[in-house]
Structure formats: structure tokens, C-alpha cells
Amino acid sequence: MIYRLLGPLEVARGPATSDVIDLGPRKQRTVLAVLLLNRGRVVSTDRLIDALWHDDAPASAMASIQAYISNLRRALRVETGTASPIVRQSPGYVLEVAPADVDLSVFLDDAETARQHAENERWQEALTTADRALASVRGQLLDDLNDAHWVEVEAAAFEEVRTECRETRITALLALGRLAPALVEAAQLCGEYPFRDRTCWLRMVALHRAGRSPEALEQFRLHASRLDAELGLEPGGELTALQGA
């Protein structure tokens, strides 16, 4: 079974198939999502109740949680033909699945490996691994549950790692002399995240190496102006040093 959080929540019967199982109603899916995000760790029933109802839990909340867990156990047990990976452990439940079976875990591992390759200037390995990580992303974290109050924090943490992975990819492209895709991707990332010094730095480097230094300086000016006007901040030292150089 493959558990997918990078996009709508899905549990697929195999890595190369879109054949997914029925996870039931939204609240039942939410229970599984919380367990997956805490894979291998005990999630208390109180935490599950908060994820489902926040400050408006009904008197039947505990019974509902137990029903959702029972239904999920049955569905996963039927599909795998083995014991359910959802185990009761006080004060709640734990989901016991291998990291390789969870797309988020695989992505995070690949993103970290790409970062380490870049740190060690193994640029082709960094690019290949970053590409693999980014290709596994189908959309925003838990797209179909993104209006839940607790998903926002999890989604923001994921987006930060994904953005850093995209920056790693651009850094590798620059190191390998592949200016055309580096320019395109740096410009796109600057448009999406206009306040990130690192992204601005990458675009300035790409522009300069492409013989477009005046545009690189204009990029710095716009970035500094935006930081000051909207956040009351100044560009960091590394970015300022690049502008001076």
C-alpha cells in the first residue's frame, strides 16, 4: 500500500497504479491524515478530536473516533490481507507503516539528500535527487483537507521544504552551467516568493552569468524596496554582498 499526502489524501494498492481504496467520509479521512503525519508516533484521542472538531466537539466525539478507526482498520486489513497498521496504544493510536510507503517521507528524504549533495558540490547528484523529490509532488499537502484548522501549519512546513528543494535545483543548474532553465525557474520562484533573499540571490546570479548584470541590479533594487515597504526589513548580508560585487 502506498500512502499519499502530497495532493489529495489517497491510499493506493501499488506504486505504479492509480487504483485507490475508498477511505470513507471526510472526518474518517482526516483521522488517517493525522495518523500519517505522525507515522510511528502515538496520537492521542484528544488530538484526533481536536483535529476533527476543534472547539466544537460533540458529546459523541469519542464514539465517532472509535468508529472511524474501526472502519479504517477494516479497509486497510482487507486490502493488505494482513493485520491493520493502525494499532491501539494509550492514550490513542499509532500508524505503523514503512517510510518508503509514504510519499511525504520519501519526498523529505530525497529533498534532504539533494541538499547534502549540493553542500558537497555533487551537482549532478543534487539535480537528479531534487528532480525526483519534486516529481513526487501532486499538489499542496492534503489538498482535499486544506480548510481544516490544523492543516495550514503542516502545509506551510511542507511548502518551505519544497521551496528549498527548488532552490537547490536552481543552484545545481547554475553550477552545471545550465543557464536557460535556471533563469526561467528562478524568475518563477521569485514571483511566487518575492520576499526570499535566497531566491533573489539565485536570480541575480543567473542574470549576471547570462550577461544581464543591469537586470540583476534592478532585481536587487526591487527586492530591497519591497522588503522595506511591506516588511520593514533590509536584504541580508549575502545578498547585499552580491549586489556590491
Short mmCIF file of C-alpha atoms in Angstrom, two decimals:
data_model
loop_
_atom_site.label_atom_id
_atom_site.label_comp_id
_atom_site.label_asym_id
_atom_site.label_seq_id
_atom_site.Cartn_x
_atom_site.Cartn_y
_atom_site.Cartn_z
CA MET A 1 0.00 0.00 0.00
CA ILE A 2 1.19 3.48 -0.87
CA TYR A 3 0.02 6.38 1.30
CA ARG A 4 -0.13 9.74 -0.48
CA LEU A 5 -0.38 13.12 1.23
CA LEU A 6 1.22 15.33 -1.45
CA GLY A 7 -2.05 16.29 -3.08
CA PRO A 8 -5.42 14.82 -2.10
CA LEU A 9 -5.16 12.09 0.53
CA GLU A 10 -5.00 8.70 -1.17
CA VAL A 11 -4.11 5.13 -0.34
CA ALA A 12 -3.16 3.22 -3.48
CA ARG A 13 -2.81 -0.50 -3.95
CA GLY A 14 0.62 -0.18 -5.54
CA PRO A 15 3.32 2.33 -6.51
CA ALA A 16 2.52 2.32 -10.23
CA THR A 17 -1.25 2.44 -10.07
CA SER A 18 -3.98 4.99 -9.61
CA ASP A 19 -6.19 2.26 -8.15
CA VAL A 20 -7.06 3.79 -4.79
CA ILE A 21 -9.19 2.45 -1.96
CA ASP A 22 -12.27 4.11 -0.51
CA LEU A 23 -11.28 5.89 2.69
CA GLY A 24 -14.81 6.88 3.64
CA PRO A 25 -16.19 10.26 4.68
CA ARG A 26 -14.15 13.40 5.29
CA LYS A 27 -13.77 13.04 9.06
CA GLN A 28 -12.62 9.45 8.68
CA ARG A 29 -10.06 10.57 6.10
CA THR A 30 -8.94 13.28 8.50
CA VAL A 31 -8.20 10.67 11.17
CA LEU A 32 -5.97 8.79 8.74
CA ALA A 33 -4.25 12.01 7.64
CA VAL A 34 -3.34 12.91 11.23
CA LEU A 35 -2.02 9.41 11.87
CA LEU A 36 0.04 9.53 8.68
CA LEU A 37 1.61 12.88 9.53
CA ASN A 38 2.62 11.34 12.85
CA ARG A 39 3.63 7.96 11.43
CA GLY A 40 5.24 5.76 14.08
CA ARG A 41 4.21 8.07 16.93
CA VAL A 42 1.24 7.76 19.25
CA VAL A 43 -1.56 10.24 18.51
CA SER A 44 -3.88 10.78 21.46
CA THR A 45 -7.62 10.60 21.05
CA ASP A 46 -7.80 14.16 22.35
CA ARG A 47 -5.61 15.30 19.48
CA LEU A 48 -7.78 13.45 16.96
CA ILE A 49 -10.90 15.04 18.42
CA ASP A 50 -9.30 18.49 18.16
CA ALA A 51 -8.36 17.83 14.51
CA LEU A 52 -11.94 16.86 13.68
CA TRP A 53 -13.97 19.36 15.68
CA HIS A 54 -11.52 21.87 17.21
CA ASP A 55 -13.53 23.73 19.87
CA ASP A 56 -16.91 22.28 18.94
CA ALA A 57 -16.65 18.57 19.72
CA PRO A 58 -19.99 16.80 20.25
CA ALA A 59 -20.69 14.51 23.18
CA SER A 60 -20.38 11.57 20.78
CA ALA A 61 -16.85 12.53 19.66
CA MET A 62 -15.09 9.60 21.35
CA ALA A 63 -17.53 7.06 19.92
CA SER A 64 -17.16 8.62 16.47
CA ILE A 65 -13.36 8.39 16.66
CA GLN A 66 -13.60 4.73 17.60
CA ALA A 67 -15.94 4.10 14.66
CA TYR A 68 -13.64 5.87 12.21
CA ILE A 69 -10.64 3.90 13.46
CA SER A 70 -12.56 0.64 13.19
CA ASN A 71 -13.62 1.41 9.61
CA LEU A 72 -10.10 2.38 8.60
CA ARG A 73 -8.64 -0.73 10.20
CA ARG A 74 -11.12 -2.88 8.33
CA ALA A 75 -10.44 -1.19 4.99
CA LEU A 76 -6.67 -1.43 5.32
CA ARG A 77 -6.79 -5.00 6.65
CA VAL A 78 -8.96 -6.16 3.74
CA GLU A 79 -6.67 -4.55 1.19
CA THR A 80 -3.40 -5.84 2.62
CA GLY A 81 -4.64 -9.23 3.77
CA THR A 82 -2.65 -8.72 6.97
CA ALA A 83 -3.13 -7.09 10.33
CA SER A 84 -4.17 -3.45 10.23
CA PRO A 85 -1.26 -0.96 10.53
CA ILE A 86 -3.38 1.12 12.96
CA VAL A 87 -2.58 -0.04 16.47
CA ARG A 88 -4.23 0.97 19.74
CA GLN A 89 -1.66 2.38 22.14
CA SER A 90 -2.57 4.51 25.13
CA PRO A 91 -3.55 7.32 25.08
CA GLY A 92 -4.56 6.89 21.44
CA TYR A 93 -3.42 5.17 18.26
CA VAL A 94 -0.27 4.73 16.19
CA LEU A 95 0.06 4.05 12.46
CA GLU A 96 2.88 1.60 11.75
CA VAL A 97 3.92 1.87 8.10
CA ALA A 98 7.35 1.98 6.48
CA PRO A 99 8.70 5.41 5.44
CA ALA A 100 9.10 4.12 1.88
CA ASP A 101 5.33 3.63 1.70
CA VAL A 102 4.51 7.29 2.48
CA ASP A 103 5.11 9.83 -0.30
CA LEU A 104 5.79 12.67 2.15
CA SER A 105 8.52 10.68 3.90
CA VAL A 106 10.12 9.77 0.57
CA PHE A 107 9.98 13.42 -0.56
CA LEU A 108 11.56 14.72 2.65
CA ASP A 109 14.33 12.14 2.45
CA ASP A 110 15.08 13.00 -1.20
CA ALA A 111 14.99 16.75 -0.50
CA GLU A 112 17.48 16.35 2.34
CA THR A 113 19.73 14.12 0.22
CA ALA A 114 19.68 16.71 -2.58
CA ARG A 115 20.65 19.43 -0.09
CA GLN A 116 23.56 17.33 1.18
CA HIS A 117 24.75 16.64 -2.37
CA ALA A 118 24.69 20.39 -3.07
CA GLU A 119 26.63 21.13 0.11
CA ASN A 120 29.31 18.71 -1.09
CA GLU A 121 29.20 20.17 -4.63
CA ARG A 122 28.00 16.94 -6.17
CA TRP A 123 25.88 18.94 -8.55
CA GLN A 124 24.54 16.27 -10.90
CA GLU A 125 23.51 14.09 -7.97
CA ALA A 126 21.87 17.14 -6.34
CA LEU A 127 19.93 17.90 -9.51
CA THR A 128 18.83 14.30 -10.07
CA THR A 129 17.68 13.86 -6.48
CA ALA A 130 15.90 17.23 -6.35
CA ASP A 131 14.11 16.37 -9.60
CA ARG A 132 12.98 13.05 -8.14
CA ALA A 133 11.72 14.74 -4.98
CA LEU A 134 9.80 17.44 -6.83
CA ALA A 135 8.31 14.97 -9.32
CA SER A 136 6.63 13.09 -6.46
CA VAL A 137 4.53 16.13 -5.50
CA ARG A 138 0.99 16.03 -6.93
CA GLY A 139 -0.14 19.29 -5.31
CA GLN A 140 -0.42 21.06 -1.98
CA LEU A 141 -0.20 18.92 1.13
CA LEU A 142 -3.61 17.31 1.79
CA ASP A 143 -5.36 19.33 -0.92
CA ASP A 144 -8.75 17.89 -0.06
CA LEU A 145 -8.47 18.76 3.65
CA ASN A 146 -6.72 22.11 3.40
CA ASP A 147 -9.51 24.08 5.03
CA ALA A 148 -9.03 22.21 8.32
CA HIS A 149 -7.51 24.44 11.01
CA TRP A 150 -4.52 22.15 11.66
CA VAL A 151 -3.53 21.56 8.03
CA GLU A 152 -2.30 25.13 7.50
CA VAL A 153 0.73 24.70 9.76
CA GLU A 154 1.63 21.31 8.27
CA ALA A 155 1.20 22.62 4.72
CA ALA A 156 3.39 25.67 5.43
CA ALA A 157 6.18 23.45 6.76
CA PHE A 158 5.97 21.25 3.67
CA GLU A 159 5.98 24.26 1.32
CA GLU A 160 9.13 25.58 2.98
CA VAL A 161 10.96 22.31 2.30
CA ARG A 162 9.64 22.17 -1.26
CA THR A 163 10.78 25.75 -1.90
CA GLU A 164 14.23 24.97 -0.52
CA CYS A 165 14.37 21.93 -2.77
CA ARG A 166 13.51 24.09 -5.78
CA GLU A 167 16.30 26.46 -4.75
CA THR A 168 18.67 23.50 -4.53
CA ARG A 169 17.67 22.53 -8.05
CA ILE A 170 18.35 26.05 -9.38
CA THR A 171 21.72 26.13 -7.58
CA ALA A 172 22.66 22.85 -9.23
CA LEU A 173 21.56 24.11 -12.65
CA LEU A 174 23.77 27.18 -12.23
CA ALA A 175 26.72 25.08 -11.11
CA LEU A 176 26.29 22.83 -14.15
CA GLY A 177 26.15 25.83 -16.48
CA ARG A 178 22.53 25.31 -17.49
CA LEU A 179 21.58 28.98 -17.52
CA ALA A 180 18.38 28.87 -19.58
CA PRO A 181 16.34 26.65 -17.20
CA ALA A 182 17.95 28.34 -14.17
CA LEU A 183 16.77 31.76 -15.39
CA VAL A 184 13.22 30.53 -16.02
CA GLU A 185 12.88 28.71 -12.71
CA ALA A 186 14.48 31.50 -10.63
CA ALA A 187 12.11 34.06 -12.17
CA GLN A 188 9.13 31.83 -11.44
CA LEU A 189 10.21 31.25 -7.86
CA CYS A 190 10.80 34.98 -7.30
CA GLY A 191 7.26 35.63 -8.49
CA GLU A 192 5.84 33.12 -6.05
CA TYR A 193 8.03 34.13 -3.08
CA PRO A 194 9.01 37.78 -3.52
CA PHE A 195 10.49 38.18 -0.03
CA ARG A 196 13.04 35.33 -0.07
CA ASP A 197 16.63 36.55 -0.13
CA ARG A 198 17.94 33.20 -1.36
CA THR A 199 15.60 33.11 -4.34
CA CYS A 200 16.52 36.71 -5.24
CA TRP A 201 20.22 35.81 -4.92
CA LEU A 202 19.82 32.90 -7.32
CA ARG A 203 18.04 35.02 -9.90
CA MET A 204 20.68 37.76 -9.67
CA VAL A 205 23.45 35.21 -10.20
CA ALA A 206 21.63 33.68 -13.17
CA LEU A 207 21.08 37.11 -14.75
CA HIS A 208 24.69 38.16 -14.19
CA ARG A 209 26.09 34.96 -15.69
CA ALA A 210 23.81 35.43 -18.68
CA GLY A 211 25.40 38.84 -19.28
CA ARG A 212 22.44 40.75 -17.89
CA SER A 213 24.03 42.49 -14.91
CA PRO A 214 21.87 45.64 -15.12
CA GLU A 215 18.78 43.42 -14.75
CA ALA A 216 20.42 41.68 -11.79
CA LEU A 217 20.95 45.03 -10.07
CA GLU A 218 17.37 46.03 -10.84
CA GLN A 219 16.21 42.76 -9.29
CA PHE A 220 18.09 43.70 -6.11
CA ARG A 221 16.60 47.19 -6.09
CA LEU A 222 13.06 45.85 -6.44
CA HIS A 223 13.65 43.22 -3.77
CA ALA A 224 15.10 45.73 -1.30
CA SER A 225 12.28 48.18 -1.96
CA ARG A 226 9.64 45.53 -1.45
CA LEU A 227 11.20 44.29 1.80
CA ASP A 228 11.37 47.82 3.18
CA ALA A 229 7.88 48.89 2.11
CA GLU A 230 5.97 45.78 3.14
CA LEU A 231 8.02 44.22 5.96
CA GLY A 232 10.30 46.99 7.21
CA LEU A 233 13.35 44.80 6.56
CA GLU A 234 16.59 45.05 4.63
CA PRO A 235 18.23 42.43 2.40
CA GLY A 236 20.57 40.03 4.19
CA GLY A 237 24.35 40.30 4.15
CA GLU A 238 24.91 37.66 1.46
CA LEU A 239 22.53 39.35 -0.92
CA THR A 240 23.96 42.80 -0.23
CA ALA A 241 27.47 41.48 -0.83
CA LEU A 242 26.38 40.08 -4.17
CA GLN A 243 24.88 43.42 -5.16
CA GLY A 244 28.13 45.16 -4.25
CA ALA A 245 30.20 42.63 -6.21
#
